């Protein structure tokens, strides 16, 4: 059973029922755990030991307002971010600069989120990023370039005298280095 907060109608039921019923009976009627009900009554009772649904509603609203985090980017900070991004700094560098020179702690994902919103709104700030939003694409099926010998002559084109192995340099061998670089 997952926890959900008490609704205002449940709080009024608790206020009415708490005068004549036990916590266990209230919990059964509201289909809640008895510890939820007892905790609610303990938190939101007045000096006269009476549960107040109105006090509980006000307290719940204040708690929600306190927990809500304010939006971190304000107009002056956005100006700093825009300037630094246009100077080709990546969001991580922007965060480091703001922390060092303006004592502003900001996470780079917040800047990436801002840039994404700017792009979705038709802005061009994202183009000043180093990769400009171009994701890396693996080149499937393309020719492999690394490790190729330039102007290489194929084995089918070598002269017939090489097959006789009568000269130095016609012999070829694979060398395998042994364990702990011992032997070859």
Short mmCIF file of N, CA and C in Angstrom, two decimals:
data_model
loop_
_atom_site.label_atom_id
_atom_site.label_comp_id
_atom_site.label_asym_id
_atom_site.label_seq_id
_atom_site.Cartn_x
_atom_site.Cartn_y
_atom_site.Cartn_z
N UNK A 1 0.84 -1.18 0.00
CA UNK A 1 0.00 0.00 0.00
C UNK A 1 0.89 1.24 0.00
N UNK A 2 0.76 2.08 -1.03
CA UNK A 2 1.59 3.27 -1.12
C UNK A 2 0.95 4.42 -0.36
N UNK A 3 1.81 5.32 0.10
CA UNK A 3 1.34 6.44 0.93
C UNK A 3 0.84 7.56 0.03
N UNK A 4 -0.32 8.11 0.39
CA UNK A 4 -0.82 9.33 -0.23
C UNK A 4 -1.20 10.29 0.90
N UNK A 5 -1.04 11.57 0.64
CA UNK A 5 -1.35 12.55 1.68
C UNK A 5 -2.85 12.58 1.96
N UNK A 6 -3.17 12.99 3.14
CA UNK A 6 -4.57 13.09 3.53
C UNK A 6 -5.23 14.24 2.76
N UNK A 7 -6.45 14.00 2.31
CA UNK A 7 -7.20 15.05 1.64
C UNK A 7 -7.89 15.92 2.68
N UNK A 8 -8.42 17.05 2.22
CA UNK A 8 -9.08 17.96 3.15
C UNK A 8 -10.36 17.34 3.70
N UNK A 9 -11.08 16.59 2.89
CA UNK A 9 -12.30 15.94 3.39
C UNK A 9 -11.95 14.88 4.45
N UNK A 10 -10.83 14.17 4.27
CA UNK A 10 -10.40 13.20 5.28
C UNK A 10 -10.05 13.92 6.59
N UNK A 11 -9.45 15.08 6.47
CA UNK A 11 -9.10 15.85 7.68
C UNK A 11 -10.36 16.28 8.44
N UNK A 12 -11.39 16.69 7.72
CA UNK A 12 -12.64 17.07 8.38
C UNK A 12 -13.31 15.85 9.02
N UNK A 13 -13.19 14.67 8.36
CA UNK A 13 -13.70 13.44 8.97
C UNK A 13 -12.96 13.13 10.27
N UNK A 14 -11.64 13.31 10.24
CA UNK A 14 -10.84 13.06 11.44
C UNK A 14 -11.26 14.02 12.55
N UNK A 15 -11.48 15.29 12.21
CA UNK A 15 -11.89 16.27 13.21
C UNK A 15 -13.22 15.88 13.85
N UNK A 16 -14.16 15.44 13.03
CA UNK A 16 -15.48 15.06 13.55
C UNK A 16 -15.40 13.76 14.36
N UNK A 17 -14.70 12.76 13.81
CA UNK A 17 -14.66 11.44 14.45
C UNK A 17 -13.76 11.39 15.68
N UNK A 18 -12.76 12.29 15.76
CA UNK A 18 -11.81 12.22 16.88
C UNK A 18 -12.46 12.54 18.22
N UNK A 19 -13.62 13.14 18.20
CA UNK A 19 -14.30 13.47 19.46
C UNK A 19 -14.88 12.25 20.15
N UNK A 20 -15.32 11.25 19.35
CA UNK A 20 -16.05 10.12 19.92
C UNK A 20 -15.45 8.75 19.59
N UNK A 21 -14.44 8.68 18.72
CA UNK A 21 -13.90 7.40 18.30
C UNK A 21 -12.40 7.32 18.58
N UNK A 22 -11.91 6.09 18.62
CA UNK A 22 -10.48 5.87 18.82
C UNK A 22 -9.75 6.03 17.48
N UNK A 23 -8.43 6.09 17.56
CA UNK A 23 -7.61 6.23 16.36
C UNK A 23 -7.79 5.03 15.44
N UNK A 24 -7.87 3.83 16.03
CA UNK A 24 -8.04 2.60 15.24
C UNK A 24 -9.37 2.63 14.49
N UNK A 25 -10.43 3.06 15.12
CA UNK A 25 -11.74 3.12 14.47
C UNK A 25 -11.76 4.14 13.34
N UNK A 26 -11.12 5.29 13.56
CA UNK A 26 -11.03 6.32 12.52
C UNK A 26 -10.26 5.78 11.32
N UNK A 27 -9.14 5.10 11.60
CA UNK A 27 -8.30 4.54 10.53
C UNK A 27 -9.09 3.53 9.70
N UNK A 28 -9.89 2.69 10.34
CA UNK A 28 -10.69 1.71 9.61
C UNK A 28 -11.74 2.40 8.74
N UNK A 29 -12.38 3.43 9.25
CA UNK A 29 -13.41 4.14 8.48
C UNK A 29 -12.82 4.86 7.27
N UNK A 30 -11.62 5.40 7.43
CA UNK A 30 -10.98 6.14 6.33
C UNK A 30 -10.08 5.26 5.47
N UNK A 31 -9.95 3.99 5.83
CA UNK A 31 -9.09 3.04 5.12
C UNK A 31 -7.64 3.55 5.07
N UNK A 32 -7.17 3.98 6.22
CA UNK A 32 -5.80 4.46 6.39
C UNK A 32 -5.15 3.68 7.53
N UNK A 33 -3.83 3.77 7.60
CA UNK A 33 -3.12 3.11 8.69
C UNK A 33 -3.31 3.94 9.95
N UNK A 34 -3.39 3.26 11.09
CA UNK A 34 -3.65 3.98 12.35
C UNK A 34 -2.51 4.92 12.73
N UNK A 35 -1.27 4.60 12.31
CA UNK A 35 -0.15 5.50 12.63
C UNK A 35 -0.27 6.81 11.85
N UNK A 36 -0.84 6.75 10.65
CA UNK A 36 -1.06 7.98 9.87
C UNK A 36 -2.04 8.89 10.59
N UNK A 37 -3.11 8.29 11.10
CA UNK A 37 -4.13 9.07 11.79
C UNK A 37 -3.59 9.63 13.10
N UNK A 38 -2.90 8.81 13.88
CA UNK A 38 -2.38 9.29 15.17
C UNK A 38 -1.34 10.39 14.97
N UNK A 39 -0.51 10.25 13.94
CA UNK A 39 0.50 11.28 13.64
C UNK A 39 -0.18 12.59 13.24
N UNK A 40 -1.23 12.48 12.42
CA UNK A 40 -1.97 13.67 11.99
C UNK A 40 -2.61 14.38 13.19
N UNK A 41 -3.21 13.62 14.08
CA UNK A 41 -3.86 14.21 15.26
C UNK A 41 -2.81 14.85 16.18
N UNK A 42 -1.69 14.18 16.38
CA UNK A 42 -0.64 14.70 17.25
C UNK A 42 -0.06 16.01 16.69
N UNK A 43 0.15 16.07 15.38
CA UNK A 43 0.75 17.25 14.76
C UNK A 43 -0.17 18.47 14.77
N UNK A 44 -1.46 18.23 14.57
CA UNK A 44 -2.35 19.36 14.30
C UNK A 44 -3.45 19.53 15.36
N UNK A 45 -3.11 19.24 16.58
CA UNK A 45 -4.06 19.47 17.67
C UNK A 45 -3.81 20.83 18.29
N UNK A 46 -4.86 21.44 18.75
CA UNK A 46 -4.75 22.75 19.41
C UNK A 46 -4.33 22.55 20.86
N UNK A 47 -4.24 23.67 21.62
CA UNK A 47 -3.88 23.57 23.03
C UNK A 47 -4.91 22.78 23.84
N UNK A 48 -6.14 22.80 23.40
CA UNK A 48 -7.21 22.10 24.11
C UNK A 48 -7.25 20.61 23.72
N UNK A 49 -6.22 20.13 23.06
CA UNK A 49 -6.10 18.72 22.65
C UNK A 49 -7.18 18.30 21.65
N UNK A 50 -7.71 19.29 20.91
CA UNK A 50 -8.70 19.00 19.87
C UNK A 50 -8.03 19.12 18.50
N UNK A 51 -8.31 18.14 17.63
CA UNK A 51 -7.75 18.16 16.28
C UNK A 51 -8.45 19.24 15.48
N UNK A 52 -7.67 20.02 14.71
CA UNK A 52 -8.21 21.10 13.89
C UNK A 52 -7.87 20.84 12.42
N UNK A 53 -8.87 20.59 11.61
CA UNK A 53 -8.67 20.35 10.18
C UNK A 53 -8.17 21.61 9.49
N UNK A 54 -8.62 22.76 9.94
CA UNK A 54 -8.20 24.03 9.34
C UNK A 54 -6.71 24.29 9.60
N UNK A 55 -6.28 24.01 10.83
CA UNK A 55 -4.86 24.15 11.17
C UNK A 55 -4.02 23.20 10.33
N UNK A 56 -4.50 21.99 10.13
CA UNK A 56 -3.78 20.99 9.33
C UNK A 56 -3.67 21.45 7.88
N UNK A 57 -4.75 22.05 7.34
CA UNK A 57 -4.73 22.52 5.96
C UNK A 57 -3.71 23.65 5.78
N UNK A 58 -3.69 24.60 6.72
CA UNK A 58 -2.74 25.71 6.65
C UNK A 58 -1.30 25.22 6.76
N UNK A 59 -1.08 24.30 7.68
CA UNK A 59 0.26 23.76 7.88
C UNK A 59 0.74 23.01 6.64
N UNK A 60 -0.15 22.24 6.02
CA UNK A 60 0.18 21.49 4.82
C UNK A 60 0.55 22.44 3.67
N UNK A 61 -0.21 23.50 3.53
CA UNK A 61 0.06 24.48 2.48
C UNK A 61 1.41 25.16 2.70
N UNK A 62 1.71 25.54 3.94
CA UNK A 62 3.01 26.17 4.24
C UNK A 62 4.17 25.23 3.96
N UNK A 63 4.00 23.97 4.32
CA UNK A 63 5.06 22.98 4.09
C UNK A 63 5.32 22.82 2.59
N UNK A 64 4.26 22.76 1.81
CA UNK A 64 4.43 22.63 0.36
C UNK A 64 5.13 23.83 -0.24
N UNK A 65 4.81 25.03 0.25
CA UNK A 65 5.44 26.24 -0.26
C UNK A 65 6.93 26.28 0.10
N UNK A 66 7.26 25.83 1.30
CA UNK A 66 8.66 25.83 1.72
C UNK A 66 9.47 24.83 0.92
N UNK A 67 8.89 23.69 0.61
CA UNK A 67 9.62 22.65 -0.10
C UNK A 67 9.85 22.98 -1.57
N UNK A 68 8.99 23.81 -2.15
CA UNK A 68 9.12 24.12 -3.56
C UNK A 68 10.40 24.91 -3.78
N UNK A 69 11.27 24.43 -4.65
CA UNK A 69 12.53 25.10 -4.91
C UNK A 69 12.31 26.23 -5.91
N UNK A 70 12.90 27.37 -5.66
CA UNK A 70 12.73 28.47 -6.61
C UNK A 70 13.50 28.18 -7.90
N UNK A 71 13.06 28.75 -8.99
CA UNK A 71 13.75 28.59 -10.27
C UNK A 71 15.09 29.29 -10.18
N UNK A 72 16.15 28.61 -10.51
CA UNK A 72 17.48 29.11 -10.24
C UNK A 72 17.92 30.25 -11.16
N UNK A 73 17.45 30.26 -12.38
CA UNK A 73 17.95 31.24 -13.33
C UNK A 73 17.12 32.52 -13.29
N UNK A 74 17.76 33.62 -12.97
CA UNK A 74 17.10 34.92 -13.03
C UNK A 74 17.74 35.72 -14.16
N UNK A 75 17.20 36.88 -14.47
CA UNK A 75 17.59 37.62 -15.68
C UNK A 75 19.08 37.95 -15.72
N UNK A 76 19.65 38.35 -14.60
CA UNK A 76 21.07 38.71 -14.60
C UNK A 76 21.95 37.47 -14.85
N UNK A 77 21.57 36.34 -14.24
CA UNK A 77 22.33 35.12 -14.44
C UNK A 77 22.22 34.65 -15.90
N UNK A 78 21.04 34.81 -16.49
CA UNK A 78 20.85 34.42 -17.89
C UNK A 78 21.74 35.27 -18.80
N UNK A 79 21.92 36.55 -18.48
CA UNK A 79 22.82 37.40 -19.26
C UNK A 79 24.25 36.88 -19.18
N UNK A 80 24.69 36.50 -17.98
CA UNK A 80 26.04 35.94 -17.82
C UNK A 80 26.18 34.66 -18.65
N UNK A 81 25.19 33.78 -18.56
CA UNK A 81 25.25 32.50 -19.28
C UNK A 81 25.29 32.74 -20.78
N UNK A 82 24.44 33.64 -21.28
CA UNK A 82 24.42 33.94 -22.72
C UNK A 82 25.77 34.45 -23.20
N UNK A 83 26.36 35.36 -22.44
CA UNK A 83 27.66 35.92 -22.81
C UNK A 83 28.74 34.84 -22.85
N UNK A 84 28.76 33.99 -21.83
CA UNK A 84 29.81 32.97 -21.74
C UNK A 84 29.63 31.88 -22.80
N UNK A 85 28.39 31.52 -23.08
CA UNK A 85 28.15 30.51 -24.12
C UNK A 85 28.55 31.05 -25.48
N UNK A 86 28.28 32.34 -25.73
CA UNK A 86 28.67 32.94 -27.02
C UNK A 86 30.19 33.01 -27.16
N UNK A 87 30.90 32.97 -26.04
CA UNK A 87 32.37 32.94 -26.08
C UNK A 87 32.89 31.52 -26.23
N UNK A 88 32.00 30.58 -26.57
CA UNK A 88 32.33 29.18 -26.84
C UNK A 88 32.77 28.40 -25.60
N UNK A 89 32.29 28.80 -24.42
CA UNK A 89 32.55 28.02 -23.22
C UNK A 89 31.48 26.95 -23.10
N UNK A 90 31.87 25.77 -22.67
CA UNK A 90 30.89 24.70 -22.48
C UNK A 90 30.17 24.95 -21.15
N UNK A 91 28.99 24.36 -20.94
CA UNK A 91 28.24 24.60 -19.70
C UNK A 91 29.03 24.29 -18.42
N UNK A 92 29.91 23.29 -18.44
CA UNK A 92 30.72 22.99 -17.27
C UNK A 92 31.66 24.15 -16.96
N UNK A 93 32.25 24.75 -18.01
CA UNK A 93 33.14 25.89 -17.81
C UNK A 93 32.37 27.12 -17.35
N UNK A 94 31.14 27.27 -17.86
CA UNK A 94 30.30 28.39 -17.43
C UNK A 94 30.03 28.29 -15.94
N UNK A 95 29.71 27.08 -15.46
CA UNK A 95 29.46 26.87 -14.03
C UNK A 95 30.69 27.20 -13.20
N UNK A 96 31.85 26.76 -13.66
CA UNK A 96 33.09 27.03 -12.93
C UNK A 96 33.38 28.53 -12.89
N UNK A 97 33.15 29.22 -14.01
CA UNK A 97 33.38 30.67 -14.07
C UNK A 97 32.44 31.40 -13.12
N UNK A 98 31.15 31.04 -13.14
CA UNK A 98 30.18 31.69 -12.27
C UNK A 98 30.49 31.45 -10.80
N UNK A 99 30.98 30.26 -10.47
CA UNK A 99 31.32 29.95 -9.09
C UNK A 99 32.54 30.76 -8.65
N UNK A 100 33.53 30.87 -9.54
CA UNK A 100 34.77 31.55 -9.17
C UNK A 100 34.61 33.07 -9.10
N UNK A 101 33.94 33.66 -10.08
CA UNK A 101 33.89 35.12 -10.16
C UNK A 101 32.64 35.75 -9.57
N UNK A 102 31.54 35.00 -9.51
CA UNK A 102 30.29 35.59 -9.01
C UNK A 102 29.72 34.84 -7.81
N UNK A 103 30.41 33.79 -7.35
CA UNK A 103 29.99 32.99 -6.20
C UNK A 103 28.58 32.42 -6.39
N UNK A 104 28.30 32.00 -7.61
CA UNK A 104 26.99 31.41 -7.94
C UNK A 104 27.20 29.93 -8.18
N UNK A 105 26.53 29.11 -7.37
CA UNK A 105 26.62 27.66 -7.57
C UNK A 105 25.49 27.23 -8.48
N UNK A 106 25.85 26.59 -9.57
CA UNK A 106 24.87 26.17 -10.57
C UNK A 106 25.35 24.86 -11.16
N UNK A 107 24.45 23.96 -11.45
CA UNK A 107 24.81 22.69 -12.04
C UNK A 107 24.75 22.81 -13.56
N UNK A 108 25.69 22.13 -14.23
CA UNK A 108 25.74 22.26 -15.69
C UNK A 108 24.48 21.74 -16.38
N UNK A 109 23.76 20.79 -15.75
CA UNK A 109 22.54 20.28 -16.37
C UNK A 109 21.46 21.37 -16.42
N UNK A 110 21.50 22.32 -15.49
CA UNK A 110 20.56 23.45 -15.52
C UNK A 110 20.82 24.30 -16.75
N UNK A 111 22.08 24.50 -17.09
CA UNK A 111 22.43 25.29 -18.27
C UNK A 111 22.04 24.53 -19.54
N UNK A 112 22.30 23.22 -19.56
CA UNK A 112 21.87 22.43 -20.73
C UNK A 112 20.35 22.50 -20.88
N UNK A 113 19.61 22.45 -19.78
CA UNK A 113 18.15 22.55 -19.82
C UNK A 113 17.73 23.91 -20.38
N UNK A 114 18.41 24.97 -19.93
CA UNK A 114 18.12 26.31 -20.44
C UNK A 114 18.38 26.40 -21.93
N UNK A 115 19.50 25.83 -22.38
CA UNK A 115 19.83 25.85 -23.81
C UNK A 115 18.81 25.07 -24.63
N UNK A 116 18.33 23.95 -24.08
CA UNK A 116 17.32 23.15 -24.78
C UNK A 116 16.01 23.94 -24.90
N UNK A 117 15.63 24.63 -23.82
CA UNK A 117 14.42 25.47 -23.87
C UNK A 117 14.58 26.60 -24.88
N UNK A 118 15.77 27.20 -24.91
CA UNK A 118 16.05 28.27 -25.86
C UNK A 118 15.93 27.75 -27.30
N UNK A 119 16.46 26.57 -27.55
CA UNK A 119 16.39 25.98 -28.89
C UNK A 119 14.94 25.68 -29.27
N UNK A 120 14.17 25.12 -28.33
CA UNK A 120 12.76 24.81 -28.60
C UNK A 120 11.94 26.06 -28.85
N UNK A 121 12.35 27.19 -28.26
CA UNK A 121 11.65 28.46 -28.47
C UNK A 121 12.15 29.20 -29.70
N UNK A 122 13.03 28.58 -30.47
CA UNK A 122 13.52 29.21 -31.70
C UNK A 122 14.79 29.99 -31.53
N UNK A 123 15.43 29.90 -30.38
CA UNK A 123 16.68 30.61 -30.14
C UNK A 123 17.86 29.96 -30.83
N UNK A 124 18.96 30.69 -30.93
CA UNK A 124 20.15 30.18 -31.62
C UNK A 124 21.34 30.03 -30.68
N UNK A 125 21.13 30.13 -29.40
CA UNK A 125 22.23 30.05 -28.44
C UNK A 125 22.91 28.69 -28.47
N UNK A 126 22.15 27.64 -28.73
CA UNK A 126 22.70 26.29 -28.76
C UNK A 126 23.75 26.12 -29.84
N UNK A 127 23.71 26.97 -30.88
CA UNK A 127 24.69 26.86 -31.97
C UNK A 127 26.09 27.26 -31.54
N UNK A 128 26.20 27.95 -30.41
CA UNK A 128 27.51 28.38 -29.92
C UNK A 128 28.20 27.28 -29.11
N UNK A 129 27.50 26.17 -28.87
CA UNK A 129 28.16 25.05 -28.21
C UNK A 129 29.19 24.46 -29.16
N UNK A 130 30.18 23.80 -28.60
CA UNK A 130 31.28 23.30 -29.43
C UNK A 130 30.82 22.28 -30.45
N UNK A 131 29.93 21.38 -30.03
CA UNK A 131 29.48 20.38 -31.02
C UNK A 131 28.19 20.82 -31.69
N UNK A 132 27.64 21.97 -31.29
CA UNK A 132 26.44 22.57 -31.88
C UNK A 132 25.29 21.59 -32.01
N UNK A 133 25.19 20.70 -31.06
CA UNK A 133 24.06 19.78 -31.04
C UNK A 133 24.14 18.66 -32.03
N UNK A 134 25.30 18.48 -32.66
CA UNK A 134 25.44 17.40 -33.62
C UNK A 134 25.90 16.15 -32.87
N UNK A 135 25.08 15.15 -32.77
CA UNK A 135 25.48 13.95 -32.03
C UNK A 135 26.51 13.14 -32.82
N UNK A 136 27.32 12.43 -32.09
CA UNK A 136 28.32 11.58 -32.71
C UNK A 136 27.62 10.40 -33.37
N UNK A 137 27.93 10.16 -34.63
CA UNK A 137 27.34 9.04 -35.35
C UNK A 137 28.44 8.07 -35.73
N UNK A 138 28.26 6.83 -35.39
CA UNK A 138 29.23 5.81 -35.77
C UNK A 138 29.09 5.55 -37.26
N UNK A 139 30.21 5.44 -37.94
CA UNK A 139 30.20 5.26 -39.39
C UNK A 139 30.13 3.77 -39.73
N UNK A 140 28.92 3.23 -39.73
CA UNK A 140 28.75 1.81 -40.07
C UNK A 140 29.00 1.60 -41.56
N UNK A 141 29.74 0.56 -41.87
CA UNK A 141 29.96 0.20 -43.27
C UNK A 141 30.98 1.06 -43.98
N UNK A 142 31.58 2.01 -43.30
CA UNK A 142 32.57 2.85 -43.97
C UNK A 142 33.92 2.14 -43.97
N UNK A 143 34.80 2.59 -44.82
CA UNK A 143 36.12 1.96 -44.91
C UNK A 143 36.93 2.31 -43.67
N UNK A 144 37.68 1.33 -43.22
CA UNK A 144 38.49 1.51 -42.04
C UNK A 144 39.80 2.17 -42.44
N UNK A 145 40.17 3.27 -41.80
CA UNK A 145 41.34 4.05 -42.21
C UNK A 145 42.53 3.76 -41.32
N UNK A 146 42.30 3.54 -40.02
CA UNK A 146 43.41 3.37 -39.09
C UNK A 146 44.20 2.10 -39.38
N UNK A 147 45.51 2.19 -39.31
CA UNK A 147 46.38 1.03 -39.44
C UNK A 147 46.61 0.58 -40.88
N UNK A 148 46.20 1.37 -41.86
CA UNK A 148 46.41 0.98 -43.25
C UNK A 148 47.75 1.52 -43.74
N UNK A 149 48.43 0.71 -44.54
CA UNK A 149 49.72 1.09 -45.11
C UNK A 149 49.45 1.88 -46.39
N UNK A 150 50.00 3.10 -46.50
CA UNK A 150 49.77 3.86 -47.73
C UNK A 150 50.49 3.23 -48.93
N UNK A 151 49.90 3.29 -50.09
CA UNK A 151 50.45 2.75 -51.35
C UNK A 151 50.82 1.28 -51.22
N UNK A 152 50.02 0.54 -50.54
CA UNK A 152 50.26 -0.88 -50.31
C UNK A 152 50.05 -1.67 -51.59
N UNK A 153 50.95 -2.64 -51.84
CA UNK A 153 50.83 -3.54 -53.00
C UNK A 153 50.28 -4.85 -52.49
N UNK A 154 49.24 -5.36 -53.13
CA UNK A 154 48.61 -6.59 -52.70
C UNK A 154 49.50 -7.81 -52.91
N UNK A 155 49.24 -8.89 -52.16
CA UNK A 155 50.05 -10.12 -52.23
C UNK A 155 49.93 -10.81 -53.59
N UNK A 156 48.80 -10.61 -54.25
CA UNK A 156 48.62 -11.24 -55.57
C UNK A 156 49.47 -10.59 -56.65
N UNK A 157 50.01 -9.39 -56.37
CA UNK A 157 50.83 -8.68 -57.36
C UNK A 157 52.33 -8.84 -57.12
N UNK A 158 52.76 -9.63 -56.14
CA UNK A 158 54.19 -9.76 -55.88
C UNK A 158 54.85 -10.64 -56.95
N UNK A 159 56.13 -10.43 -57.23
CA UNK A 159 56.83 -11.20 -58.29
C UNK A 159 57.00 -12.68 -57.90
N UNK A 160 57.17 -13.51 -58.90
CA UNK A 160 57.28 -14.97 -58.70
C UNK A 160 58.55 -15.35 -57.95
N UNK A 161 59.60 -14.56 -58.05
CA UNK A 161 60.88 -14.88 -57.40
C UNK A 161 60.74 -14.89 -55.87
N UNK A 162 59.79 -14.13 -55.35
CA UNK A 162 59.58 -14.07 -53.91
C UNK A 162 59.14 -15.44 -53.39
N UNK A 163 58.37 -16.18 -54.20
CA UNK A 163 57.90 -17.50 -53.78
C UNK A 163 59.05 -18.50 -53.61
N UNK A 164 60.19 -18.31 -54.31
CA UNK A 164 61.34 -19.21 -54.19
C UNK A 164 62.07 -19.02 -52.86
N UNK A 165 61.95 -17.83 -52.27
CA UNK A 165 62.58 -17.49 -50.98
C UNK A 165 64.10 -17.71 -51.01
N UNK A 166 64.71 -17.31 -52.09
CA UNK A 166 66.15 -17.47 -52.25
C UNK A 166 66.93 -16.25 -51.80
N UNK A 167 66.25 -15.15 -51.55
CA UNK A 167 66.93 -13.91 -51.17
C UNK A 167 66.58 -13.54 -49.73
N UNK A 168 67.42 -12.69 -49.12
CA UNK A 168 67.12 -12.18 -47.78
C UNK A 168 65.97 -11.19 -47.93
N UNK A 169 65.02 -11.31 -47.08
CA UNK A 169 63.87 -10.42 -47.12
C UNK A 169 62.64 -11.08 -47.73
N UNK A 170 62.86 -12.25 -48.39
CA UNK A 170 61.71 -12.96 -48.95
C UNK A 170 61.01 -13.81 -47.88
N UNK A 171 61.74 -14.10 -46.79
CA UNK A 171 61.14 -14.90 -45.72
C UNK A 171 60.25 -14.02 -44.86
N UNK A 172 59.15 -14.54 -44.45
CA UNK A 172 58.29 -13.81 -43.54
C UNK A 172 57.93 -14.72 -42.38
N UNK A 173 57.80 -14.12 -41.20
CA UNK A 173 57.49 -14.91 -40.02
C UNK A 173 56.67 -14.04 -39.06
N UNK A 174 55.84 -14.70 -38.29
CA UNK A 174 55.08 -14.01 -37.24
C UNK A 174 55.83 -14.20 -35.93
N UNK A 175 56.05 -13.15 -35.21
CA UNK A 175 56.75 -13.22 -33.94
C UNK A 175 55.72 -13.07 -32.83
N UNK A 176 55.76 -14.00 -31.90
CA UNK A 176 54.87 -13.95 -30.75
C UNK A 176 55.73 -13.78 -29.52
N UNK A 177 55.45 -12.75 -28.76
CA UNK A 177 56.19 -12.50 -27.54
C UNK A 177 55.59 -13.37 -26.45
N UNK A 178 56.44 -14.06 -25.69
CA UNK A 178 55.98 -14.98 -24.66
C UNK A 178 55.51 -14.30 -23.39
N UNK A 179 55.14 -15.12 -22.40
CA UNK A 179 54.65 -14.63 -21.13
C UNK A 179 55.74 -13.83 -20.42
N UNK A 180 55.35 -12.73 -19.81
CA UNK A 180 56.26 -11.82 -19.11
C UNK A 180 57.37 -11.33 -20.04
N UNK A 181 57.03 -11.19 -21.31
CA UNK A 181 57.95 -10.71 -22.34
C UNK A 181 59.20 -11.58 -22.46
N UNK A 182 59.05 -12.85 -22.18
CA UNK A 182 60.16 -13.81 -22.28
C UNK A 182 60.03 -14.57 -23.60
N UNK A 183 61.07 -14.61 -24.36
CA UNK A 183 61.11 -15.38 -25.59
C UNK A 183 60.29 -14.76 -26.70
N UNK A 184 60.57 -15.20 -27.92
CA UNK A 184 59.83 -14.71 -29.06
C UNK A 184 59.72 -15.81 -30.10
#
